[in-house]
Coordinates of N, CA, C and O in Angstrom, one line a residue:
M1 N 1.1 -0.6 0.0 CA -0.1 0.0 -0.3 C 0.9 0.8 0.4 O 1.3 1.0 1.1
Q2 N 0.7 2.1 -0.7 CA 2.1 3.6 -0.5 C 1.0 4.8 0.0 O -1.0 4.7 0.6
N3 N 1.7 4.8 0.9 CA 1.7 6.9 1.0 C 1.0 6.8 0.8 O 1.2 7.4 -0.5
T4 N 0.5 8.2 1.8 CA -0.3 9.3 1.1 C 0.8 10.3 -0.6 O 0.6 10.7 -1.0
N5 N 1.8 10.1 0.8 CA 3.6 11.2 -0.3 C 3.6 10.8 -1.2 O 3.6 11.2 -2.7
D6 N 4.0 9.2 -1.5 CA 4.2 8.4 -2.4 C 3.6 8.7 -3.9 O 3.7 8.9 -4.6
M7 N 2.1 8.6 -3.2 CA 0.7 8.8 -4.5 C 0.0 10.2 -4.4 O 0.8 10.4 -5.5
L8 N 0.6 11.3 -3.9 CA 0.6 12.5 -3.7 C 1.7 13.2 -4.6 O 1.6 13.7 -6.0
F9 N 3.0 12.2 -4.6 CA 4.5 13.0 -5.8 C 3.9 12.0 -7.3 O 4.6 12.7 -8.0
K10 N 3.5 10.8 -7.0 CA 3.7 10.4 -8.5 C 2.0 10.9 -9.1 O 2.3 10.7 -10.7
T11 N 0.8 10.6 -8.1 CA -0.6 11.8 -8.7 C 0.6 12.6 -10.2 O -0.1 13.2 -11.2
L12 N 1.3 13.8 -8.8 CA 1.6 15.0 -9.7 C 2.3 14.8 -10.2 O 3.3 16.5 -11.1
A13 N 3.4 14.5 -10.3 CA 5.0 13.4 -11.0 C 3.9 14.0 -12.8 O 4.8 14.4 -14.5
D14 N 3.3 13.5 -13.3 CA 2.7 13.9 -14.9 C 2.4 14.9 -15.0 O 1.6 15.6 -14.4
P15 N 3.1 15.8 -16.1 CA 2.8 17.1 -16.1 C 1.4 17.4 -16.5 O 0.8 18.6 -16.6
T16 N 1.0 16.7 -17.9 CA -0.9 16.8 -17.6 C -1.6 17.0 -16.8 O -2.2 17.2 -16.3
R17 N -1.7 15.7 -15.6 CA -2.6 15.8 -14.8 C -2.3 16.8 -13.4 O -2.8 17.8 -13.3
R18 N -0.9 17.4 -13.5 CA -0.2 19.1 -12.8 C -0.9 20.4 -13.1 O -1.3 20.8 -12.7
A19 N -1.4 19.7 -14.7 CA -1.1 21.2 -15.1 C -3.2 21.0 -15.1 O -3.6 22.2 -15.1
I20 N -4.0 19.8 -14.7 CA -5.4 20.4 -14.9 C -5.5 20.7 -13.8 O -6.4 20.9 -13.6
F21 N -4.7 19.9 -12.6 CA -5.5 19.9 -11.3 C -4.4 21.9 -10.6 O -5.6 22.1 -10.0
E22 N -3.6 22.1 -11.9 CA -3.6 23.6 -11.4 C -4.7 24.3 -12.0 O -4.8 25.5 -11.2
R23 N -5.2 23.8 -13.1 CA -6.3 24.8 -13.7 C -7.4 25.2 -12.5 O -8.1 26.1 -12.6
L24 N -7.4 23.9 -12.6 CA -8.2 23.8 -10.6 C -7.9 24.4 -10.1 O -9.3 25.8 -9.7
A25 N -7.5 24.7 -9.6 CA -6.7 24.9 -8.0 C -7.4 27.1 -9.1 O -7.2 27.6 -7.6
R26 N -6.3 27.3 -9.9 CA -6.0 28.7 -9.8 C -7.7 29.1 -11.0 O -8.1 29.5 -10.1
D27 N -8.7 28.5 -11.7 CA -9.4 29.2 -12.2 C -10.7 28.7 -11.8 O -12.3 28.7 -12.1
G28 N -11.2 27.4 -10.8 CA -12.5 27.4 -10.2 C -12.7 25.5 -10.4 O -11.8 25.0 -11.4
E29 N -14.2 24.9 -10.8 CA -14.8 24.2 -11.0 C -14.6 24.0 -12.5 O -14.9 25.3 -13.4
H30 N -14.3 23.3 -13.3 CA -14.4 22.9 -14.5 C -15.6 21.9 -15.1 O -15.6 20.6 -14.5
S31 N -16.0 22.0 -16.1 CA -16.6 20.1 -16.8 C -15.2 18.9 -17.2 O -14.1 20.6 -17.2
V32 N -16.0 18.7 -17.5 CA -14.7 17.4 -18.6 C -14.5 18.2 -19.2 O -13.3 17.9 -20.4
H33 N -15.9 18.5 -20.3 CA -15.4 19.1 -21.9 C -13.9 19.9 -21.7 O -13.6 20.8 -22.9
A34 N -15.1 21.3 -21.1 CA -14.1 22.5 -20.8 C -11.9 21.9 -20.2 O -11.8 22.3 -21.0
L35 N -11.8 20.9 -19.9 CA -10.8 20.7 -19.8 C -9.5 20.0 -20.7 O -9.0 19.9 -21.3
T36 N -10.7 19.1 -20.7 CA -10.4 18.5 -22.1 C -10.5 19.6 -23.4 O -7.9 19.7 -24.4
D37 N -11.3 20.5 -23.6 CA -10.3 22.0 -24.6 C -9.3 22.2 -25.0 O -8.8 23.1 -25.2
H38 N -8.7 22.6 -23.3 CA -8.1 23.4 -23.1 C -6.0 22.4 -23.0 O -5.6 23.0 -22.3
S39 N -6.9 21.5 -22.6 CA -5.7 20.1 -22.4 C -4.6 20.0 -23.7 O -3.3 19.2 -22.5
G40 N -4.5 19.4 -24.4 CA -3.8 19.2 -25.5 C -3.5 17.6 -25.7 O -3.3 17.4 -26.2
V41 N -4.5 16.6 -25.0 CA -5.5 15.5 -24.7 C -6.8 15.2 -25.4 O -7.6 16.0 -24.7
S42 N -7.0 13.9 -25.8 CA -8.2 13.3 -26.0 C -9.3 13.6 -24.9 O -8.3 13.6 -23.2
Q43 N -10.3 14.2 -24.6 CA -10.9 13.5 -23.8 C -11.7 11.9 -22.2 O -11.1 12.5 -21.9
P44 N -10.6 11.2 -23.6 CA -10.6 10.1 -22.0 C -9.7 10.2 -22.1 O -8.8 9.6 -20.9
M45 N -8.7 10.4 -21.4 CA -6.8 11.2 -21.3 C -7.5 11.7 -20.3 O -7.0 11.1 -19.0
V46 N -8.2 12.7 -20.6 CA -8.5 13.6 -19.6 C -9.4 13.0 -18.8 O -8.5 13.3 -17.4
S47 N -10.0 12.2 -19.0 CA -11.2 11.1 -17.6 C -9.9 10.6 -16.5 O -10.5 10.5 -15.6
K48 N -8.9 9.6 -17.7 CA -8.2 9.2 -17.5 C -6.7 9.6 -15.8 O -6.9 9.5 -14.9
H49 N -6.9 10.9 -16.4 CA -5.4 12.2 -15.7 C -6.6 12.4 -14.6 O -6.3 12.6 -13.0
L50 N -8.0 13.1 -14.5 CA -8.9 13.4 -13.5 C -9.6 12.3 -12.3 O -9.1 11.7 -11.9
A51 N -9.4 11.2 -12.7 CA -9.3 9.5 -11.8 C -8.5 9.4 -11.9 O -8.1 9.4 -9.7
A52 N -6.9 9.3 -12.0 CA -5.7 9.1 -11.1 C -5.9 10.4 -9.6 O -5.8 10.0 -8.6
L53 N -6.6 12.0 -10.2 CA -6.8 12.7 -9.4 C -7.4 13.0 -8.7 O -7.1 12.7 -7.2
K54 N -8.5 12.2 -8.8 CA -9.5 12.0 -7.8 C -9.1 10.7 -6.5 O -8.6 10.2 -5.3
L55 N -8.5 9.4 -7.3 CA -7.9 8.6 -6.7 C -7.4 9.3 -5.1 O -7.0 9.1 -4.6
A56 N -6.4 10.1 -6.0 CA -5.2 10.6 -4.7 C -5.8 11.7 -3.5 O -5.0 12.3 -3.0
G57 N -7.5 11.7 -4.5 CA -8.5 12.9 -3.0 C -7.6 14.5 -3.6 O -7.8 15.3 -3.0
L58 N -7.2 14.9 -5.0 CA -6.4 15.8 -5.1 C -8.1 16.9 -6.3 O -7.9 17.9 -6.4
V59 N -8.8 15.9 -6.2 CA -9.9 16.9 -7.2 C -11.3 16.0 -6.2 O -11.4 14.9 -5.4
R60 N -12.4 16.7 -7.0 CA -13.7 16.0 -6.5 C -14.4 16.6 -7.4 O -14.3 17.0 -8.0
H61 N -15.7 15.1 -7.3 CA -17.0 15.7 -8.9 C -17.5 16.4 -7.6 O -18.3 15.4 -7.2
R62 N -18.9 16.5 -9.5 CA -20.3 16.3 -9.4 C -21.0 15.7 -10.3 O -20.4 16.7 -11.6
R63 N -21.8 15.2 -10.6 CA -23.5 15.3 -11.5 C -24.2 16.7 -11.5 O -23.9 16.7 -11.1
E64 N -24.1 16.8 -13.2 CA -24.8 17.7 -13.0 C -25.9 17.6 -14.6 O -24.8 17.8 -15.0
G65 N -26.5 16.8 -14.7 CA -27.6 16.2 -15.7 C -26.3 15.2 -16.9 O -25.6 14.5 -16.1
R66 N -26.1 15.1 -17.8 CA -25.2 14.8 -18.9 C -23.9 15.1 -18.3 O -23.0 14.5 -19.0
E67 N -23.3 15.8 -18.1 CA -22.4 16.6 -17.4 C -21.6 16.5 -16.0 O -22.3 15.7 -15.1
T68 N -19.8 15.5 -15.8 CA -19.3 16.5 -14.6 C -18.6 17.3 -14.7 O -17.5 17.3 -15.4
H69 N -18.8 17.6 -13.3 CA -17.9 19.0 -13.0 C -16.6 18.2 -12.3 O -17.2 17.7 -11.0
Y70 N -15.8 19.0 -12.3 CA -14.1 19.0 -11.0 C -14.1 19.9 -10.6 O -13.6 21.0 -11.0
S71 N -13.7 19.7 -9.1 CA -12.5 20.7 -8.3 C -11.9 21.0 -7.7 O -11.7 19.2 -7.5
A72 N -10.6 21.3 -7.8 CA -8.9 20.9 -7.0 C -9.5 20.7 -5.5 O -11.0 21.3 -5.1
R73 N -9.1 21.1 -4.7 CA -8.7 20.7 -3.5 C -7.1 20.6 -3.1 O -7.2 19.3 -2.7
P74 N -7.4 21.7 -2.5 CA -6.2 22.4 -2.5 C -5.4 21.3 -0.8 O -4.5 21.0 -0.8
Q75 N -6.7 21.6 0.0 CA -6.0 21.3 0.8 C -5.5 19.5 1.2 O -4.8 18.9 2.4
A76 N -5.8 18.7 -0.3 CA -5.0 17.2 0.1 C -3.4 17.0 -0.5 O -3.0 16.4 0.5
L77 N -2.7 18.2 -0.7 CA -0.9 18.6 -0.8 C -0.9 18.7 1.1 O 0.3 19.0 0.5
T78 N -1.7 18.8 1.6 CA -0.9 18.6 2.9 C -0.5 18.2 3.2 O 0.8 19.1 4.2
P79 N -0.1 16.8 3.7 CA 1.2 15.7 4.0 C 2.2 16.2 2.6 O 3.4 16.2 3.5
M80 N 2.0 16.2 2.2 CA 3.0 16.3 0.9 C 3.8 18.3 0.9 O 5.3 17.6 1.4
I81 N 2.9 18.9 1.7 CA 3.5 20.6 2.6 C 4.2 20.2 3.9 O 4.7 20.4 3.5
D82 N 3.9 19.1 4.2 CA 4.0 19.3 5.7 C 5.0 18.3 5.1 O 6.9 18.5 6.1
W83 N 5.7 17.6 4.7 CA 7.1 16.5 4.5 C 8.1 17.8 3.9 O 8.8 17.3 4.2
L84 N 7.0 18.5 2.9 CA 8.5 19.3 2.1 C 9.3 19.9 3.2 O 10.2 20.8 3.3
G85 N 7.8 20.4 4.3 CA 8.7 22.1 5.1 C 9.3 21.0 6.2 O 10.7 21.4 6.5
A86 N 10.0 19.9 6.4 CA 10.6 19.1 7.1 C 11.6 18.9 6.6 O 13.4 19.6 7.6
Y87 N 11.8 18.6 5.6 CA 12.9 19.7 5.1 C 13.4 20.4 4.4 O 15.1 20.6 4.1
A88 N 13.0 20.5 4.6 CA 13.4 22.2 4.5 C 14.0 23.5 5.7 O 15.3 23.8 5.9
A89 N 13.2 22.7 6.8 CA 14.1 23.4 8.7 C 15.7 22.0 8.3 O 16.6 23.0 8.0
F90 N 15.5 21.3 7.4 CA 16.9 20.3 8.4 C 17.7 21.1 7.2 O 18.7 20.9 7.3
W91 N 17.4 21.2 5.7 CA 18.7 21.5 5.1 C 19.1 23.8 5.2 O 19.9 23.3 5.8
R92 N 17.8 23.6 6.1 CA 18.8 25.6 6.4 C 19.1 25.2 7.6 O 20.7 25.8 8.5
E93 N 19.1 24.4 8.6 CA 19.0 23.9 10.1 C 21.2 23.7 8.7 O 22.3 24.1 9.7
R94 N 21.2 22.9 8.1 CA 22.7 22.5 7.6 C 23.3 23.2 7.1 O 24.5 23.6 7.3
L95 N 22.3 24.8 6.3 CA 23.2 25.3 5.5 C 24.0 26.5 7.1 O 25.1 26.7 6.7
D96 N 23.2 26.5 7.8 CA 23.2 28.0 9.1 C 24.4 27.7 9.8 O 25.6 27.5 10.1
R97 N 24.8 25.5 9.8 CA 25.3 24.9 11.0 C 27.2 25.2 9.7 O 27.7 25.9 10.0
L98 N 26.5 25.3 8.7 CA 27.9 25.1 8.3 C 28.6 26.7 8.0 O 29.5 27.1 7.0
E99 N 27.4 27.7 7.7 CA 28.1 29.1 7.3 C 28.3 29.1 8.3 O 29.4 30.7 8.8
T100 N 27.8 29.5 9.8 CA 28.7 28.9 11.2 C 30.4 29.1 11.0 O 31.4 29.4 11.7
A101 N 30.3 27.1 11.0 CA 31.6 27.2 10.9 C 32.8 28.1 9.5 O 34.0 27.5 9.9
R102 N 31.7 27.6 8.2 CA 32.9 28.7 8.0 C 33.9 30.4 7.8 O 35.0 30.5 7.7
Q103 N 32.4 30.9 8.9 CA 32.9 32.0 9.6 C 33.9 31.6 10.4 O 34.1 32.9 11.1
D104 N 33.7 31.1 11.3 CA 34.6 30.5 12.4 C 36.1 30.6 11.8 O 36.4 30.2 12.9
G105 N 35.9 29.5 11.0 CA 36.8 29.4 10.2 C 37.9 29.5 10.1 O 39.1 30.1 9.9

């Protein structure tokens, strides 16, 4: 079983999925058709990318008649942001120690 960070990184590693997520996060809810018009890939591929984003918890959908509308769930990025924050603090501390050692030496 993949952990949350593995799934988030793997899902967002694909540039098309990342672009779809970024568009939804930036511009709000869109139908599959609207996303297809701006993605440069076919509707079945957009649907596959949306399924992967949904599985990772990065988007939600709602049906309205025959249309499916998707919206971003930016809060799903929290585990990734926390993980990156921990490493940022780790490297900041290491670089500060290196700078201090350089100044003392």
